[in-house]
Coordinates of C-alpha atoms in Angstrom, one line a residue:
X269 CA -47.0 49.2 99.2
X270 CA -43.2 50.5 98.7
X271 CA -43.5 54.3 97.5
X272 CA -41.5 55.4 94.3
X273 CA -40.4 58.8 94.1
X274 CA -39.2 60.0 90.9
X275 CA -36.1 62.5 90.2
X276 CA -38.8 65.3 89.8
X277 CA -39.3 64.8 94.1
X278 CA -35.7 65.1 95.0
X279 CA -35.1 67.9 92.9
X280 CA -38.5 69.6 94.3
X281 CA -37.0 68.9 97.9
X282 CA -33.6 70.1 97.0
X283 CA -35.3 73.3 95.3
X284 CA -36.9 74.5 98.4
X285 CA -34.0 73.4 100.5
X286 CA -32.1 76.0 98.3
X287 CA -34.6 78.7 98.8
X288 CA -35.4 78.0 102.5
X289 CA -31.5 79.1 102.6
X290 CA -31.7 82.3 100.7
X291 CA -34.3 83.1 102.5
X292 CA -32.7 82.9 106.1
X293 CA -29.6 84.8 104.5
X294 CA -31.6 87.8 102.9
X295 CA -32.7 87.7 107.1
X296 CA -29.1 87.5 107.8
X297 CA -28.7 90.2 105.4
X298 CA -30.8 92.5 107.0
X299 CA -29.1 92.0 110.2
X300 CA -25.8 93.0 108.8
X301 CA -26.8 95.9 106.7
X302 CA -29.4 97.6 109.0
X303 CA -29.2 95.9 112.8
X304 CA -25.2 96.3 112.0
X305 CA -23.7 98.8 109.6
X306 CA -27.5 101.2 109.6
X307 CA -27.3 101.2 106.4
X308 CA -30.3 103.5 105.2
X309 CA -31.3 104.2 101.6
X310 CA -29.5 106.6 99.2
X311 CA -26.1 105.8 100.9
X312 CA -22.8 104.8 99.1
X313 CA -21.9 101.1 100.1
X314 CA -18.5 99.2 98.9
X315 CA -18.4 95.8 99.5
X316 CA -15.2 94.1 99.5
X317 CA -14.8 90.2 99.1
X318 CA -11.1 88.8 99.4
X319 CA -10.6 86.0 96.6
X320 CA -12.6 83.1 96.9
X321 CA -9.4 81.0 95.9
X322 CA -7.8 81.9 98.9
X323 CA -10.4 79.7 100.5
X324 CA -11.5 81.7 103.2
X325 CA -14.9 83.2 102.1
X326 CA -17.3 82.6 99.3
X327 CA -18.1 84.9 96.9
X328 CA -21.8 84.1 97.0
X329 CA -22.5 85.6 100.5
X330 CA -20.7 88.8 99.2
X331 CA -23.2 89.0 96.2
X332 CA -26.4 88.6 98.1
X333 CA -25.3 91.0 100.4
X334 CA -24.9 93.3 97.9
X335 CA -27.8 92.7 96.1
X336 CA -30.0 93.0 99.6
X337 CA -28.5 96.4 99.9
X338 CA -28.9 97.0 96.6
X339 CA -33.2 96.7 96.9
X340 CA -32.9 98.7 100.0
X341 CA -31.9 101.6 97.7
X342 CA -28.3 102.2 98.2
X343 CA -25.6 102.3 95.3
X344 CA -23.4 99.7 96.2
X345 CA -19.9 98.6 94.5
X346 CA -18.4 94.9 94.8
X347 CA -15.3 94.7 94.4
X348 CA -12.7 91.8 95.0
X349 CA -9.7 91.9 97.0
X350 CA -7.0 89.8 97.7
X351 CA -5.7 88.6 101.1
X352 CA -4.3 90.2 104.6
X353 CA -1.4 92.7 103.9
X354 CA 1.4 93.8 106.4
X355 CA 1.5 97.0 105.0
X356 CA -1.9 97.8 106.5
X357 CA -0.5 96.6 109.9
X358 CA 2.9 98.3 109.9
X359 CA 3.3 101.4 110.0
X360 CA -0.1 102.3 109.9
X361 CA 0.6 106.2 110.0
X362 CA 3.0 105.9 107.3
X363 CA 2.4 107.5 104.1
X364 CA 2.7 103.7 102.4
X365 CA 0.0 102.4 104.7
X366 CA -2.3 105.7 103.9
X367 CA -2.0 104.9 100.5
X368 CA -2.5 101.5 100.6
X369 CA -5.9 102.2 102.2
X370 CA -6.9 104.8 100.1
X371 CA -6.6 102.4 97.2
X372 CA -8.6 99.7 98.6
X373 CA -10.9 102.3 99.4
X374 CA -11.1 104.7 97.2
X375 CA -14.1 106.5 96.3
X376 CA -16.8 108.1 98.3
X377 CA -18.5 105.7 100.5
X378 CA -20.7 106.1 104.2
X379 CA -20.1 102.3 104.1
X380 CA -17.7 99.6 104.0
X381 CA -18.2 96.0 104.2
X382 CA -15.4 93.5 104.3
X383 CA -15.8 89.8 103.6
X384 CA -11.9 89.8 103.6
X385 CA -9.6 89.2 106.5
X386 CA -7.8 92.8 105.8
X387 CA -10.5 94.1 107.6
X388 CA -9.2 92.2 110.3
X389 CA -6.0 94.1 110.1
X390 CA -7.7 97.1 110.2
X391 CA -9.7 96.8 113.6
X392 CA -6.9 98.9 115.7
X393 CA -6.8 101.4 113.1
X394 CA -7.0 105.1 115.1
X395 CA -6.9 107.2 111.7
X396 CA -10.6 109.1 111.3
X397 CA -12.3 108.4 108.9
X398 CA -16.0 109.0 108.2
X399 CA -16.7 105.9 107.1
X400 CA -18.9 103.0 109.1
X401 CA -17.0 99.9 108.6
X402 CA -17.6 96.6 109.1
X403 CA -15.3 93.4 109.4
X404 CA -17.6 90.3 108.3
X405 CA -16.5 86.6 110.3
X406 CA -19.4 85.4 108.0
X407 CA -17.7 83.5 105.3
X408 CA -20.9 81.6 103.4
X409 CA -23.9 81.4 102.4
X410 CA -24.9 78.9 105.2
X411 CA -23.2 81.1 107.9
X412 CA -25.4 83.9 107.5
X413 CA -28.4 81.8 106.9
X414 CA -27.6 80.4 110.5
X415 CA -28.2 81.9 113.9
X416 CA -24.4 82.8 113.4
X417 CA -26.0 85.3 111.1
X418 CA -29.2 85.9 112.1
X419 CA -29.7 86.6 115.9
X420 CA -30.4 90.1 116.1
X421 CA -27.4 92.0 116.5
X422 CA -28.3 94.8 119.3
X423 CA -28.9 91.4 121.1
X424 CA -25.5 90.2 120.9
X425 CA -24.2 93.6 121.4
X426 CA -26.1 94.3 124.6
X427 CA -24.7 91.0 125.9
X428 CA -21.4 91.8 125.2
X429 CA -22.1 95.1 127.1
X430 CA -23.1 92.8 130.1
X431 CA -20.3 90.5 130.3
X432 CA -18.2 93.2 129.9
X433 CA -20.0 95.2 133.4
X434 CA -19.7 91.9 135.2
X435 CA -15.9 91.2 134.2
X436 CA -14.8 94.4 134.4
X437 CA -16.5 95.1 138.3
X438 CA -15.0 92.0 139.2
X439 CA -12.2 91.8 142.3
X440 CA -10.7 88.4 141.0
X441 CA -10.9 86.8 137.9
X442 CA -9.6 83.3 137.4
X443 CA -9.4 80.4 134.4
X444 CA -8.8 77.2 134.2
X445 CA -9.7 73.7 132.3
X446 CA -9.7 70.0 132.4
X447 CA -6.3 70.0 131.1
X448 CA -5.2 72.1 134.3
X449 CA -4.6 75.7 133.8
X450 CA -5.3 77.9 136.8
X451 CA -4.9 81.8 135.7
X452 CA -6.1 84.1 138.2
X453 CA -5.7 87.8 138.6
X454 CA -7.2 91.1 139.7
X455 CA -9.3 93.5 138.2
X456 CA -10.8 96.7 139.6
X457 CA -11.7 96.6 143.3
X458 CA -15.3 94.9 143.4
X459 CA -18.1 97.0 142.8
X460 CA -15.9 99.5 140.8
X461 CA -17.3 101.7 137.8
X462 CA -14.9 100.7 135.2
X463 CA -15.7 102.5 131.8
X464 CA -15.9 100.0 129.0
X465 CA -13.2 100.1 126.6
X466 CA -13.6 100.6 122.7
X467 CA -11.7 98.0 121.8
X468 CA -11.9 98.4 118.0
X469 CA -12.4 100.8 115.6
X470 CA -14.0 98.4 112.7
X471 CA -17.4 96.9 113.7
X472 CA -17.5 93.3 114.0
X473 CA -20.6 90.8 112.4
X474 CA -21.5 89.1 114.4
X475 CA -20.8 90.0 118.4
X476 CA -18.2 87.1 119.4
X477 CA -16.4 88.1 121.9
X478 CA -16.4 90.9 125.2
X479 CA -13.7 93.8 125.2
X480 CA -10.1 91.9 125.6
X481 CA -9.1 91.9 129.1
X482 CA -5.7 93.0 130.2
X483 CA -3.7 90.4 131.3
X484 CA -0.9 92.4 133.2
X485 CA -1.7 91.5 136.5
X486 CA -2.7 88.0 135.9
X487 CA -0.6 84.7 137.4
X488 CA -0.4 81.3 137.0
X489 CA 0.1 78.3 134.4
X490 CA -1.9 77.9 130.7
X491 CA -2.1 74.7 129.5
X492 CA -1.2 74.6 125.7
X493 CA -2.3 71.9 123.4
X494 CA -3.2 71.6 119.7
X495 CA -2.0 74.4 118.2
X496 CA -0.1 78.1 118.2
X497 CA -1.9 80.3 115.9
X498 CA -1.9 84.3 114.6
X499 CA -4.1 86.4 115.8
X500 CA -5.6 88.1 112.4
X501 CA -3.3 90.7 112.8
X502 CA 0.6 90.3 110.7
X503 CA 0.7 87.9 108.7
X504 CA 4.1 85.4 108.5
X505 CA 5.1 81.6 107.9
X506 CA 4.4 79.2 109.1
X507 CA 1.0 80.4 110.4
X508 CA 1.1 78.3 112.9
X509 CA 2.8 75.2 115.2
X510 CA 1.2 72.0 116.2
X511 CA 2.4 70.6 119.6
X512 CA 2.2 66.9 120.2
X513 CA 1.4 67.0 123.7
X514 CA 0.3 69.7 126.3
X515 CA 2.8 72.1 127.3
X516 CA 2.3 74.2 130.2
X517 CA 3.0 78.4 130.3
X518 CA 3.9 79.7 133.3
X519 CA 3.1 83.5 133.8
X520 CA 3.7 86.3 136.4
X521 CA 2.0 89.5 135.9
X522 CA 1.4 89.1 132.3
X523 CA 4.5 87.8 131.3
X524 CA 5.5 84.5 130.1
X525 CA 8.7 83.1 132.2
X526 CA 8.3 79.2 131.4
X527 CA 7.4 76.9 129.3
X528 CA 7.3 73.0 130.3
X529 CA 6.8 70.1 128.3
X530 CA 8.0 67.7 126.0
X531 CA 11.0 69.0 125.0
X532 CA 10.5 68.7 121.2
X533 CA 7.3 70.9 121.6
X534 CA 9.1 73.4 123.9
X535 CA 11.5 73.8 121.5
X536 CA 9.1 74.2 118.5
X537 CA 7.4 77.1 121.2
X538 CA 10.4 79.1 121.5
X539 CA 11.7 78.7 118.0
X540 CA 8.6 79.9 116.7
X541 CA 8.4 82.9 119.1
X542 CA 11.7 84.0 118.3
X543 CA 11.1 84.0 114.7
X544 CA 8.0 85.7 114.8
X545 CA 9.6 88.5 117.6
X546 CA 12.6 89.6 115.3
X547 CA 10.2 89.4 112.2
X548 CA 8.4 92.2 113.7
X549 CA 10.6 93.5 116.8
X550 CA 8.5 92.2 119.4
X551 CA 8.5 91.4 122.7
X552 CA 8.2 87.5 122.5
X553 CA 7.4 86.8 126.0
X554 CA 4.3 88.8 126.8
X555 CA 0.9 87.9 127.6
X556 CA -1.2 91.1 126.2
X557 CA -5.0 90.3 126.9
X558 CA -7.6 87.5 126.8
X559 CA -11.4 87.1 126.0
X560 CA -13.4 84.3 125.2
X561 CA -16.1 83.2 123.3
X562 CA -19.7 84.6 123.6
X563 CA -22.0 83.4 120.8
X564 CA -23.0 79.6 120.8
X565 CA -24.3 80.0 117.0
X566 CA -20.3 79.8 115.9
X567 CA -19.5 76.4 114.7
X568 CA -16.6 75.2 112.2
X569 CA -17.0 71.7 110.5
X570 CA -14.4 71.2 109.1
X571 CA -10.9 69.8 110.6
X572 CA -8.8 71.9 112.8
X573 CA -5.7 70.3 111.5
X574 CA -6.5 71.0 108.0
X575 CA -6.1 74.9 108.4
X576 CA -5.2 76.3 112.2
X577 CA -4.8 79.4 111.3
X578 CA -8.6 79.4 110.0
X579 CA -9.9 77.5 112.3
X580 CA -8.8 79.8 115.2
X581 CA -10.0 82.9 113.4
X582 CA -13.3 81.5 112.6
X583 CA -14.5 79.8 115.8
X584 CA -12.7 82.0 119.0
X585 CA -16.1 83.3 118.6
X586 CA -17.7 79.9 120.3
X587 CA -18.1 79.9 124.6
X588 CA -16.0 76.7 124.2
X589 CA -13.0 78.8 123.8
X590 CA -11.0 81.7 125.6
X591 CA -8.0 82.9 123.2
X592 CA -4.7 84.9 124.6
X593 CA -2.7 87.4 122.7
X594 CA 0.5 86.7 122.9
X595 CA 3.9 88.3 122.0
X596 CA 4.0 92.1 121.4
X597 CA 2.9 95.1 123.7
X598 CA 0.7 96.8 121.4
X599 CA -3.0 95.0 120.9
X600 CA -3.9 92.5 119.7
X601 CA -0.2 90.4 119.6
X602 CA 0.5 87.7 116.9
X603 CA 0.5 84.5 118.2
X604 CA -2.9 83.4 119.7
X605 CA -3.7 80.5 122.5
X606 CA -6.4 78.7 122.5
X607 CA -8.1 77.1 125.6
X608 CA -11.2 74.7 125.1
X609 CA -14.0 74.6 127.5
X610 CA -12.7 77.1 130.3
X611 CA -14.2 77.4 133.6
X612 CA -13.4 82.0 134.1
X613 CA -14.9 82.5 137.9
X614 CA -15.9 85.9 138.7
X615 CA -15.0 86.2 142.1
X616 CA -15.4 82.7 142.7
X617 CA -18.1 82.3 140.7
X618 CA -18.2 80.7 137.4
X619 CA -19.5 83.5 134.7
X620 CA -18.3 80.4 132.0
X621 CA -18.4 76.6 133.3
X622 CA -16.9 73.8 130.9
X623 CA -17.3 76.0 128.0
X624 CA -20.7 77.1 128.7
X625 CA -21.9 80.7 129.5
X626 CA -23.9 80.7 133.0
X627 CA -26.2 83.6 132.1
X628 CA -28.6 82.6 134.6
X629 CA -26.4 83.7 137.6
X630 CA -25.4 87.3 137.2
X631 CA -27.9 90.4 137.2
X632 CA -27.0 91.7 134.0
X633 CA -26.6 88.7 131.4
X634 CA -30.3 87.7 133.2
X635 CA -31.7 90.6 132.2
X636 CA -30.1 90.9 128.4
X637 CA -31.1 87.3 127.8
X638 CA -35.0 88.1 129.2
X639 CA -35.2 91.1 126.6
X640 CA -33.8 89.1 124.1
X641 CA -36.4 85.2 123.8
X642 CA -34.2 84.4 121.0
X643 CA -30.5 84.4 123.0
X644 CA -32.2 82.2 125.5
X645 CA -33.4 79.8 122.4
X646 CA -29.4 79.9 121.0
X647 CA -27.8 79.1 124.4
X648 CA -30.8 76.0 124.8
X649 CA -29.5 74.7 122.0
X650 CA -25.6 75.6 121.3
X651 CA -23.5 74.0 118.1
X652 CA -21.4 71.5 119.2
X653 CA -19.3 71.3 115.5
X654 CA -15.8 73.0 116.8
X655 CA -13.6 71.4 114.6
X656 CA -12.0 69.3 116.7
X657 CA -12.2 65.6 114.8
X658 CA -9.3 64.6 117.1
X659 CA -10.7 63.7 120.4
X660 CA -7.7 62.3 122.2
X661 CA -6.6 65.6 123.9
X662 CA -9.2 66.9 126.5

């Protein structure tokens, strides 16, 4: 006999779909205010959510973070912002730039939470300050109620430690990929004691990526394809290029000397680097740093070619990708590179293989990933959605 459900089941079903989400997020929550930010009660908490018209994050996953905080006993405010801001880049000791930040700050807080990409801009940020802050790469309400959200954050932040020891005690390094880049460079002798950096000032939710590695005594050729894209840092138009085939960079100790290609797309390159150089008085033909991708919960379902610019800030996070700053001397550069499913050897052995992190094979990520059961379950089971609808270019 053929069942008949009635609208009362579907909306049943889509009822506890809804509340099977808030649940996971009030997890995810948790793991942002405590695991993250240790936010305890009685403390002063500003939450700052840039304009959900800008279509970057959603107003919702600001509100229920607040509102989590809110039952844990601190005083929180909420308040909306709007998008990225040069001044808070340029200048950044300037009385214009203190004053800019004093009034999207101002008050007394112990905390602040951005769900705004100025928080971006803010990650290099030397000036003291008291206050913990956070930079969110959550955007929704499904993001934190993933394991983007959710994996326990000293877990992601004890791998990063690792990956840093093992890069960073490393004699060579080298990268390449399918589309046939070959980057190699030294580090420290092998077996060094390298002190980690602190590579930012602002906290970052979750863990993506290990400390940015300097690329100044790195050599070879980068293959470029896709797109050209900022690096969260300045903003300037247009965000970003799209190159119809793959150009190849050649570079020699951190600097770029070549680009080959079609000539259309070479030209589009240079054009764009020149623009974005005298914008800001740059030096348009440096490679700064590199890291890649660390946590297999980031994913990105929507089209690349939509949005670059977003796509690139929202999924460098993912192992299928190693980014390069690009053009400027101070961190982090403006124009970003991005290089899907790298193979980065560790002298001559591949730490990342096709995009995948090999965890197994090196002392310390073994140990952080047999601590931490639920790592081991995320790299089992990695999302594949990259945003990458166009499969034509390996």
């Amino acid at each position: 006999m053929q069942s008949i459900r009635g609208e009362n089941y579907f909306e049943t079903r889509k009822m506890n779909a809804s509340q099977s989400v808030e649940k996971k997020a009030r997890e995810g929550a948790h793991n942002l205010l405590v695991n993250c930010a240790a936010v305890v009660a009685g403390e002063r908490v500003l939450i700052l959510c840039e304009d959900a018209r800008l279509g970057w994050y959603e107003t919702d996953v600001a509100k229920l973070v607040a509102q989590v905080a809110t039952e844990m006993g601190a005083e929180v405010e909420l308040r909306q912002t709007e998008g990225p801001d040069n001044g808070f880049v340029d200048d950044s000791d300037s009385e214009a730039s203190q004053a800019k930040k004093a009034k999207l700050m101002h008050g007394e807080f112990d905390c602040c939470i951005f769900f705004a990409r100025i928080g971006d801009q803010l990650r290099f940020d030397r000036e003291p300050t008291k206050v913990r802050r956070v930079m969110s790469y959550v955007s929704s309400l499904a993001e934190l109620a993933s394991d983007y959200g959710r994996i326990e954050y000293q877990a992601m932040s004890e791998l990063k430690h690792a990956i840093n020891t093992v890069l960073l005690n490393a004699g060579e390094v080298s990268i390449s990929c399918s589309l046939g880049s070959d980057l190699r460079g030294q580090m420290s002798p092998a077996g060094g004691n390298v002190t980690q950096p602190d590579d930012v000032t602002v906290l970052r939710f979750p863990v993506g990526v290990h400390a940015p590695i300097d690329a100044s005594g790195f050599s070879g050729e980068l293959k470029l394809a896709r797109y050209l894209t900022p690096t969260g840092s300045r903003v300037y138009e247009p965000a970003s290029i799209a190159l119809d085939e793959v150009v190849g960079a050649r570079v020699e100790h951190g600097r770029v000397t070549a680009y080959e290609g079609k000539h259309t797309d070479v030209s589009s390159i240079r054009a764009h680097y020149d623009h974005v150089a005298q914008m800001f008085s740059l030096d348009a033909d440096s490679l700064l740093s590199w890291h890649a991708g660390i946590h297999p919960g980031s994913q990105y379902f929507l089209d690349a070619a939509a949005d670059p610019d977003r796509w690139s800030n929202k999924i460098f996070t993912n192992p299928r990708f190693v980014h390069f700053h690009t053009c400027g001397v101070e961190a982090p550069g403006e124009i970003c590179w991005m290089v899907l499913d790298p193979t980065i050897c560790v002298d001559r052995e591949p730490l990342w293989k096709v995009g995948e992190l090999q965890l197994e094979y090196f002392a310390e990520t073994k140990a952080c990933i047999s601590r931490w059961p639920s790592l081991q379950r995320l790299f089992e089971a990695p999302n594949v959605e990259i945003g990458l609808l166009d499969k034509s270019i390996g």
